[in-house]
PDB file of C-alpha atoms in Angstrom:
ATOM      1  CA  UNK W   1      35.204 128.930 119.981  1.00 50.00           C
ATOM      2  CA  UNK W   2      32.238 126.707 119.952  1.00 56.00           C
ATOM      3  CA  UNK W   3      31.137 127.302 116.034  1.00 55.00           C
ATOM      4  CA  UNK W   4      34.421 126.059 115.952  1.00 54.00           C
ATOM      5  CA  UNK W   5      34.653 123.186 117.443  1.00 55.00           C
ATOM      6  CA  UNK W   6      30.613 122.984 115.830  1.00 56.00           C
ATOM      7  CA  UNK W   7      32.137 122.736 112.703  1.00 57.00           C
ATOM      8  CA  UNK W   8      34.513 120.486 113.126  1.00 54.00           C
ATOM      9  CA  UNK W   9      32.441 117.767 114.619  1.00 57.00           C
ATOM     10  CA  UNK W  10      30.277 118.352 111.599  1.00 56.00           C
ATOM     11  CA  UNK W  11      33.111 117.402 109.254  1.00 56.00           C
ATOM     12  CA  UNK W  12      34.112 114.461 110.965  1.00 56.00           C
ATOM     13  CA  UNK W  13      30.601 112.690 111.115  1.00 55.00           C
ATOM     14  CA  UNK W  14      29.510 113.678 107.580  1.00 55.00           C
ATOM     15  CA  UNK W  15      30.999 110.436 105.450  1.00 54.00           C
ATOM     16  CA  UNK W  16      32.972 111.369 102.137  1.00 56.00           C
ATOM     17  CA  UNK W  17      30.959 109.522  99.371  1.00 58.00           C
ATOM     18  CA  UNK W  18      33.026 105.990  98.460  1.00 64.00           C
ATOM     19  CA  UNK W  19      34.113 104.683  94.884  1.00 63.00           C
ATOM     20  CA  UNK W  20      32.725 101.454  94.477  1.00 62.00           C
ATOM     21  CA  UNK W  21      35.381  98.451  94.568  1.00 65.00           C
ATOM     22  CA  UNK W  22      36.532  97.682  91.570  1.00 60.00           C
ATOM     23  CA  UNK W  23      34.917  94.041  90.049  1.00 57.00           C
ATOM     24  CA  UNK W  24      37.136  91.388  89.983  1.00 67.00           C
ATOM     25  CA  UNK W  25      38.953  90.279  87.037  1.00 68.00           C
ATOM     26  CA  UNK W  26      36.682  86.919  85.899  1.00 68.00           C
ATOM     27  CA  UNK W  27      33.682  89.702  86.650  1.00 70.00           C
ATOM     28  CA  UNK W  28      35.181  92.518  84.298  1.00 68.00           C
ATOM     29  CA  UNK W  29      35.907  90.051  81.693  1.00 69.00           C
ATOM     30  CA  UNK W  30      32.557  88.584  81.932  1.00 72.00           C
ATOM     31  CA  UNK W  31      30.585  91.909  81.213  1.00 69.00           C
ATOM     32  CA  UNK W  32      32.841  93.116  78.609  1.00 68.00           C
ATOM     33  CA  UNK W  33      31.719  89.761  76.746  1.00 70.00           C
ATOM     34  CA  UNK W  34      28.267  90.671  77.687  1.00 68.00           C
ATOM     35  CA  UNK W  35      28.010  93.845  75.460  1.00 64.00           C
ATOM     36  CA  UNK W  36      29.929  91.901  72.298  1.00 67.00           C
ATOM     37  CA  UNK W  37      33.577  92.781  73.690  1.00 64.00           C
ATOM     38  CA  UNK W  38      36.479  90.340  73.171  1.00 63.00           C
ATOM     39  CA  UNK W  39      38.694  88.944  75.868  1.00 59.00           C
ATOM     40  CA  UNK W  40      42.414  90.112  75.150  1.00 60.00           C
ATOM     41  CA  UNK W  41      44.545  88.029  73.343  1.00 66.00           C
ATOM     42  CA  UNK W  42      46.941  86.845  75.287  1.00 70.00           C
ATOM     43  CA  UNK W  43      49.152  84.625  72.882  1.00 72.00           C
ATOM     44  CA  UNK W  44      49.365  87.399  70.535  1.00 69.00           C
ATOM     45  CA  UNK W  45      50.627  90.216  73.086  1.00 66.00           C
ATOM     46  CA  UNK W  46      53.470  87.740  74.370  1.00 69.00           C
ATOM     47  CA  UNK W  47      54.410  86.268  70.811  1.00 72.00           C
ATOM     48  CA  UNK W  48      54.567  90.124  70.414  1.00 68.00           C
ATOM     49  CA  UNK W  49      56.684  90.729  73.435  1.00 66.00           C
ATOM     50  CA  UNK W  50      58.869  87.911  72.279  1.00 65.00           C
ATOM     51  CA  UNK W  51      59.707  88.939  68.645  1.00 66.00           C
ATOM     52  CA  UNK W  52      60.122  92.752  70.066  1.00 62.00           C
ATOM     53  CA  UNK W  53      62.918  91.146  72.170  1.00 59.00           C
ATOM     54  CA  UNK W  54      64.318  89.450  69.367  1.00 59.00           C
ATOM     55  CA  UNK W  55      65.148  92.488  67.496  1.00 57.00           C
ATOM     56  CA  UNK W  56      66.187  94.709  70.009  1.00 56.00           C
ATOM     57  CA  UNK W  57      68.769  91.631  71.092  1.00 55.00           C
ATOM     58  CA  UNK W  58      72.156  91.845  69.482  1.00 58.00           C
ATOM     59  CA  UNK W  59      72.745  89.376  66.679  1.00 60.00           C
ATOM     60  CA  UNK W  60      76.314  87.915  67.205  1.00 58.00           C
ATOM     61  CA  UNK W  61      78.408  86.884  64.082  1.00 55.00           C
ATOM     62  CA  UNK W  62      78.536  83.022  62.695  1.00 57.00           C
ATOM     63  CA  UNK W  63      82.265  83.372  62.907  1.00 64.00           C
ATOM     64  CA  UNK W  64      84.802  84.970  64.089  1.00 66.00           C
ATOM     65  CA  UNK W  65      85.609  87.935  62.482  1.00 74.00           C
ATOM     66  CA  UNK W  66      89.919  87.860  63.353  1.00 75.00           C
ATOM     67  CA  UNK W  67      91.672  84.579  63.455  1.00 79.00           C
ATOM     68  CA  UNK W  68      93.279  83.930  67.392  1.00 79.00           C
ATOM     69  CA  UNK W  69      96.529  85.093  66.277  1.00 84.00           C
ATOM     70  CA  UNK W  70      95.849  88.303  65.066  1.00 88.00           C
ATOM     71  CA  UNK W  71      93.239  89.234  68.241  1.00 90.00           C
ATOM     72  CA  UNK W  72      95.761  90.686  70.461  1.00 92.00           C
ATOM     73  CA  UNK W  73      97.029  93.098  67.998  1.00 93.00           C
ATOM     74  CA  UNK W  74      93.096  93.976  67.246  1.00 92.00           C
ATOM     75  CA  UNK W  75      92.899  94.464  71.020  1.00 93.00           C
ATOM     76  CA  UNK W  76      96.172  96.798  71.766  1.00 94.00           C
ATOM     77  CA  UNK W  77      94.797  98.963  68.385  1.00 94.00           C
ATOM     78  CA  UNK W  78      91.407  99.411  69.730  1.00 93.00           C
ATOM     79  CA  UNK W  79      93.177 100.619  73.005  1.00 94.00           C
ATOM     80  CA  UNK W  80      95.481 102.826  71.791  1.00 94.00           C
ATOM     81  CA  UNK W  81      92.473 104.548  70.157  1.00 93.00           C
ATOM     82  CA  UNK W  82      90.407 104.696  72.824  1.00 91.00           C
ATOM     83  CA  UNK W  83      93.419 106.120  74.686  1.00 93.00           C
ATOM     84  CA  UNK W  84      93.287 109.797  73.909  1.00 92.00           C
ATOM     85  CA  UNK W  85      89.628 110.126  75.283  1.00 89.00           C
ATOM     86  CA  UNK W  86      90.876 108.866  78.672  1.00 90.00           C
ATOM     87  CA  UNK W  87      93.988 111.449  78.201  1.00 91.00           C
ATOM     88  CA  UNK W  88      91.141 113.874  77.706  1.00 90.00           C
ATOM     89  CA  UNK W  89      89.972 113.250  81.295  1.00 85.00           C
ATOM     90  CA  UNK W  90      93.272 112.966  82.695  1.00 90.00           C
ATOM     91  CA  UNK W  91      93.463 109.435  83.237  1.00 91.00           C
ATOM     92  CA  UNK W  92      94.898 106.316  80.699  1.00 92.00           C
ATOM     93  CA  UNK W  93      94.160 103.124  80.069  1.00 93.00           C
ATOM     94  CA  UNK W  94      96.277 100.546  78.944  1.00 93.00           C
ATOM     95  CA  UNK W  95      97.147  96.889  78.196  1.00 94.00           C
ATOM     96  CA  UNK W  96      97.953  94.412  80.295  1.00 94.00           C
ATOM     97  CA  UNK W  97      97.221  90.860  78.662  1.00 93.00           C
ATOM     98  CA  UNK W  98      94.829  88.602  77.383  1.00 93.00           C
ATOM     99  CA  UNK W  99      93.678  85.252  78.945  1.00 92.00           C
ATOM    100  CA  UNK W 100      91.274  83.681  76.676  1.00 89.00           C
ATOM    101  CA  UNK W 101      88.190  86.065  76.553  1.00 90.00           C
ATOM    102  CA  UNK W 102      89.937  88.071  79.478  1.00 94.00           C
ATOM    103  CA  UNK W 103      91.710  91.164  78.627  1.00 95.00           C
ATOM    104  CA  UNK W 104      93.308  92.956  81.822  1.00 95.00           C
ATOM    105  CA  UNK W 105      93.896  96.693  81.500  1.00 95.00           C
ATOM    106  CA  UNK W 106      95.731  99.359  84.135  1.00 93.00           C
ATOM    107  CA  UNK W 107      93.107 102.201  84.594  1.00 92.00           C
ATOM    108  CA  UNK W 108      95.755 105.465  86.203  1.00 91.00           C
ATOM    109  CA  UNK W 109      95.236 108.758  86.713  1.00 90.00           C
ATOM    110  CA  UNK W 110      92.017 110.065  87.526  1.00 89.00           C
ATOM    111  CA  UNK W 111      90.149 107.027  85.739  1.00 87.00           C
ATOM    112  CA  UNK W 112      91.996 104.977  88.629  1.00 85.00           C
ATOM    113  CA  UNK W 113      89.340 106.083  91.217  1.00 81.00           C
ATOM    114  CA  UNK W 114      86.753 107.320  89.339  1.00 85.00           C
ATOM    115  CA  UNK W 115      83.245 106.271  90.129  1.00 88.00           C
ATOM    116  CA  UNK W 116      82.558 106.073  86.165  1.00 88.00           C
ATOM    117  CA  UNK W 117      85.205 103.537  85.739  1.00 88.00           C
ATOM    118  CA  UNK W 118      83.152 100.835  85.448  1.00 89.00           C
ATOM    119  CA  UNK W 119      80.699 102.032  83.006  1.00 91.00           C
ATOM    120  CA  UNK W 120      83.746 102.893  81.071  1.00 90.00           C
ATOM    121  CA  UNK W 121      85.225  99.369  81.121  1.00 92.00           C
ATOM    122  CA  UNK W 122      81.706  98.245  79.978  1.00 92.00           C
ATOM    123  CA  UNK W 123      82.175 101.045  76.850  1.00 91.00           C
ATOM    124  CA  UNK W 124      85.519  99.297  76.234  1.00 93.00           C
ATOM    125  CA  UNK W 125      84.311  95.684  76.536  1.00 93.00           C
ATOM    126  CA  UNK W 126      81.350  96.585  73.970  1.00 92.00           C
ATOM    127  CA  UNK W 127      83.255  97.967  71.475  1.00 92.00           C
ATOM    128  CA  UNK W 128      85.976  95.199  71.447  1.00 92.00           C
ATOM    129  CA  UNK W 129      82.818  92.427  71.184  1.00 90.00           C
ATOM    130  CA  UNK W 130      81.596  94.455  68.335  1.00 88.00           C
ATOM    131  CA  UNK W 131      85.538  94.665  66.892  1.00 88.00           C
ATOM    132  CA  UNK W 132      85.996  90.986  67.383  1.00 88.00           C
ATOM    133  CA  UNK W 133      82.707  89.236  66.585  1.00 84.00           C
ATOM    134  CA  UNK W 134      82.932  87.406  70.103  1.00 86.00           C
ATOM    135  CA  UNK W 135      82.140  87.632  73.527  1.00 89.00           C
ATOM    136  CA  UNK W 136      84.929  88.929  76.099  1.00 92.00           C
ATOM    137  CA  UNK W 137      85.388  90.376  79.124  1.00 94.00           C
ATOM    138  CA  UNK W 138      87.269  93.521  80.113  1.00 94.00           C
ATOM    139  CA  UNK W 139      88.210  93.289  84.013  1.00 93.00           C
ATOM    140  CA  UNK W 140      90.259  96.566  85.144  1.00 92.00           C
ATOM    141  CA  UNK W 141      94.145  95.157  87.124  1.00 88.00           C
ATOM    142  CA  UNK W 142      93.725  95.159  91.086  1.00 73.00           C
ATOM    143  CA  UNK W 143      96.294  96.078  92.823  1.00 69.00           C
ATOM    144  CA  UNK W 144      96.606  94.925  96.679  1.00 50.00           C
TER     145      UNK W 144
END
């Protein structure tokens, strides 16, 4: 029992060697200049950062691509294609009415309570911006 306990003490006092801290940031740049190194360029990474968010961001139309009269019909079509993969689940989806850049839709069946139901909507509402060349919003009917 005592070479154990021996040993243990022995671990404890002997001191695990330490990494030195690391230099500051005005220090590291400093001795990278030193040996002929070049500070990074900081205008270029974020004018790089800004035209990589430029492409990746969706370019909307100039103009509308259906005239306000014919967008509800554009709407119910797009709806009643969409419909058979909601029938596939055993759910349905369907049209209630448009207010401005609002269109209301009934979610029943299993879509009704389905914890995907709003990443669904969101499928719906992307496809109908892309269909329409405009911004709206697809917000699912509450009922109380």
């Amino acid at each position: 029992m005592k070479d154990l306990l021996d040993e243990s003490l022995a671990l404890e006092t002997t001191a695990a060697p330490t990494r030195p801290a690391a230099p500051p940031a005005a220090a590291a740049l400093a001795a990278r200049q030193a040996v002929g190194g070049k500070a990074p360029d900081t205008a270029a990474f974020l004018a790089n950062f800004v035209k990589i968010g430029e492409i990746a961001a969706p370019k909307a139309p100039a103009a509308p691509l259906f005239s306000p009269e014919d967008e509800p019909a554009v709407v119910a079509e797009l709806i009643a294609a969409m419909r058979p993969m909601f029938q596939r689940d055993g759910g349905d989806i369907e049209l209630i009415g448009i207010t401005g850049a609002t269109v209301q839709v009934r979610l029943s069946g299993s879509c009704a309570g389905c914890m995907m139901s709003a990443r669904t909507l969101s499928t719906v509402q992307h496809r109908l911006i892309e269909t329409l060349g405009r911004p709206v919003r697809v917000v699912p009917e509450i009922r109380h």
